[in-house]
Amino acid sequence: MQDFKDINQDTFTQKDLMMHLLHASQHTVTREEAKDNMENLNQKIDKVEQTLSLRIDKVEHKLDKVEQALSLRIDKVEHKIDKVEQTLSLRIDKVEHKIDRLQWFLLAGILALFFKDYIGSFIG
């Protein structure tokens, strides 16, 4: 269909006018339908955004709970590690003390062997 501006008005018939009006009304309906479709799409997009926002909030809340639970578990494990470390430190101190006593005992034994003749003459 030709544009209305390009039509020669001398040869423009009633049939041409009816065709032009029909064509224009179809475009108007199409524009109205497009506007309705756009509004529907915008509403659906808004609804999807709200739904996704709620779901993201729920996931973030669950993530916070998991993070708190893991933090508590990590704290408990660190506390247990500290206890084990203290226990091992005490045991190591005891073993070091025993080794020190053993070293002094060995030194006393070696000195006794070195000076056995001197000690024997002093006693006897």
Short mmCIF file of C-alpha atoms in Angstrom, two decimals:
data_model
loop_
_atom_site.label_atom_id
_atom_site.label_comp_id
_atom_site.label_asym_id
_atom_site.label_seq_id
_atom_site.Cartn_x
_atom_site.Cartn_y
_atom_site.Cartn_z
CA MET A 1 0.00 0.00 0.00
CA GLN A 2 1.28 3.40 -0.86
CA ASP A 3 1.89 6.07 1.68
CA PHE A 4 -1.04 8.49 2.01
CA LYS A 5 1.15 11.45 1.00
CA ASP A 6 2.20 9.80 -2.25
CA ILE A 7 -1.35 9.14 -3.47
CA ASN A 8 -2.68 11.27 -6.29
CA GLN A 9 -5.84 12.85 -4.92
CA ASP A 10 -7.42 13.14 -8.37
CA THR A 11 -7.44 9.37 -8.83
CA PHE A 12 -8.11 8.49 -5.18
CA THR A 13 -11.33 6.47 -5.00
CA GLN A 14 -13.64 5.52 -2.20
CA LYS A 15 -12.20 2.01 -2.39
CA ASP A 16 -8.70 3.43 -1.89
CA LEU A 17 -9.97 5.42 1.09
CA MET A 18 -11.52 2.32 2.66
CA MET A 19 -8.32 0.34 2.10
CA HIS A 20 -6.29 3.13 3.65
CA LEU A 21 -8.60 3.33 6.70
CA LEU A 22 -8.53 -0.47 7.10
CA HIS A 23 -4.75 -0.50 6.89
CA ALA A 24 -4.45 2.37 9.40
CA SER A 25 -6.86 0.68 11.83
CA GLN A 26 -4.90 -2.57 11.62
CA HIS A 27 -1.74 -0.69 12.54
CA THR A 28 -3.57 0.98 15.42
CA VAL A 29 -4.75 -2.37 16.74
CA THR A 30 -1.27 -3.73 16.30
CA ARG A 31 0.15 -0.77 18.26
CA GLU A 32 -2.44 -1.26 21.01
CA GLU A 33 -1.66 -4.97 21.13
CA ALA A 34 2.05 -4.20 21.21
CA LYS A 35 1.47 -1.73 24.05
CA ASP A 36 -0.55 -4.37 25.95
CA ASN A 37 2.13 -6.95 25.24
CA MET A 38 4.82 -4.56 26.48
CA GLU A 39 2.85 -3.90 29.67
CA ASN A 40 2.38 -7.64 30.18
CA LEU A 41 6.08 -8.24 29.58
CA ASN A 42 7.02 -5.47 31.99
CA GLN A 43 4.71 -6.96 34.63
CA LYS A 44 6.20 -10.40 34.07
CA ILE A 45 9.73 -8.99 34.28
CA ASP A 46 8.84 -7.21 37.53
CA LYS A 47 7.37 -10.42 38.91
CA VAL A 48 10.47 -12.42 37.91
CA GLU A 49 12.71 -9.77 39.48
CA GLN A 50 10.73 -9.94 42.73
CA THR A 51 10.79 -13.74 42.73
CA LEU A 52 14.51 -13.84 42.04
CA SER A 53 15.15 -11.20 44.67
CA LEU A 54 13.27 -13.28 47.25
CA ARG A 55 15.13 -16.43 46.23
CA ILE A 56 18.47 -14.64 46.41
CA ASP A 57 17.56 -13.34 49.88
CA LYS A 58 16.71 -16.90 50.98
CA VAL A 59 19.97 -18.25 49.58
CA GLU A 60 21.94 -15.46 51.28
CA HIS A 61 20.17 -16.26 54.56
CA LYS A 62 21.01 -19.96 54.21
CA LEU A 63 24.59 -19.05 53.33
CA ASP A 64 24.82 -16.90 56.46
CA LYS A 65 23.54 -19.81 58.57
CA VAL A 66 26.06 -22.20 57.02
CA GLU A 67 28.84 -19.66 57.50
CA GLN A 68 27.93 -19.26 61.19
CA ALA A 69 27.75 -23.02 61.70
CA LEU A 70 31.12 -23.53 60.03
CA SER A 71 32.61 -20.71 62.06
CA LEU A 72 31.45 -22.41 65.26
CA ARG A 73 32.86 -25.74 64.13
CA ILE A 74 36.17 -24.13 63.22
CA ASP A 75 36.30 -22.48 66.65
CA LYS A 76 35.67 -25.85 68.32
CA VAL A 77 38.40 -27.52 66.27
CA GLU A 78 40.83 -24.71 67.07
CA HIS A 79 40.00 -25.09 70.77
CA LYS A 80 40.67 -28.84 70.56
CA ILE A 81 43.94 -28.18 68.77
CA ASP A 82 44.94 -25.75 71.52
CA LYS A 83 44.16 -28.38 74.18
CA VAL A 84 46.19 -31.03 72.35
CA GLU A 85 49.03 -28.54 71.91
CA GLN A 86 49.03 -27.77 75.64
CA THR A 87 48.96 -31.48 76.51
CA LEU A 88 51.85 -32.19 74.16
CA SER A 89 53.79 -29.25 75.56
CA LEU A 90 53.36 -30.62 79.10
CA ARG A 91 54.44 -34.10 78.00
CA ILE A 92 57.47 -32.69 76.21
CA ASP A 93 58.41 -30.74 79.34
CA LYS A 94 58.17 -33.94 81.42
CA VAL A 95 60.31 -35.86 78.93
CA GLU A 96 62.87 -33.05 78.85
CA HIS A 97 62.99 -33.11 82.65
CA LYS A 98 63.55 -36.88 82.63
CA ILE A 99 66.28 -36.54 79.99
CA ASP A 100 67.99 -33.86 82.10
CA ARG A 101 67.92 -36.13 85.14
CA LEU A 102 69.25 -39.04 83.04
CA GLN A 103 72.08 -36.87 81.71
CA TRP A 104 73.08 -35.87 85.25
CA PHE A 105 72.89 -39.51 86.31
CA LEU A 106 75.14 -40.53 83.40
CA LEU A 107 77.55 -37.71 84.17
CA ALA A 108 77.69 -38.79 87.81
CA GLY A 109 78.31 -42.40 86.70
CA ILE A 110 81.10 -41.38 84.32
CA LEU A 111 82.70 -39.20 86.99
CA ALA A 112 82.41 -42.05 89.47
CA LEU A 113 84.24 -44.34 87.03
CA PHE A 114 86.95 -41.77 86.43
CA PHE A 115 87.51 -41.10 90.05
CA LYS A 116 86.77 -44.58 91.45
CA ASP A 117 90.36 -45.12 92.52
CA TYR A 118 90.54 -41.71 94.14
CA ILE A 119 87.16 -42.19 95.85
CA GLY A 120 88.14 -45.71 96.95
CA SER A 121 91.39 -44.49 98.52
CA PHE A 122 89.55 -41.65 100.20
CA ILE A 123 86.94 -43.99 101.71
CA GLY A 124 89.14 -46.86 102.53
#
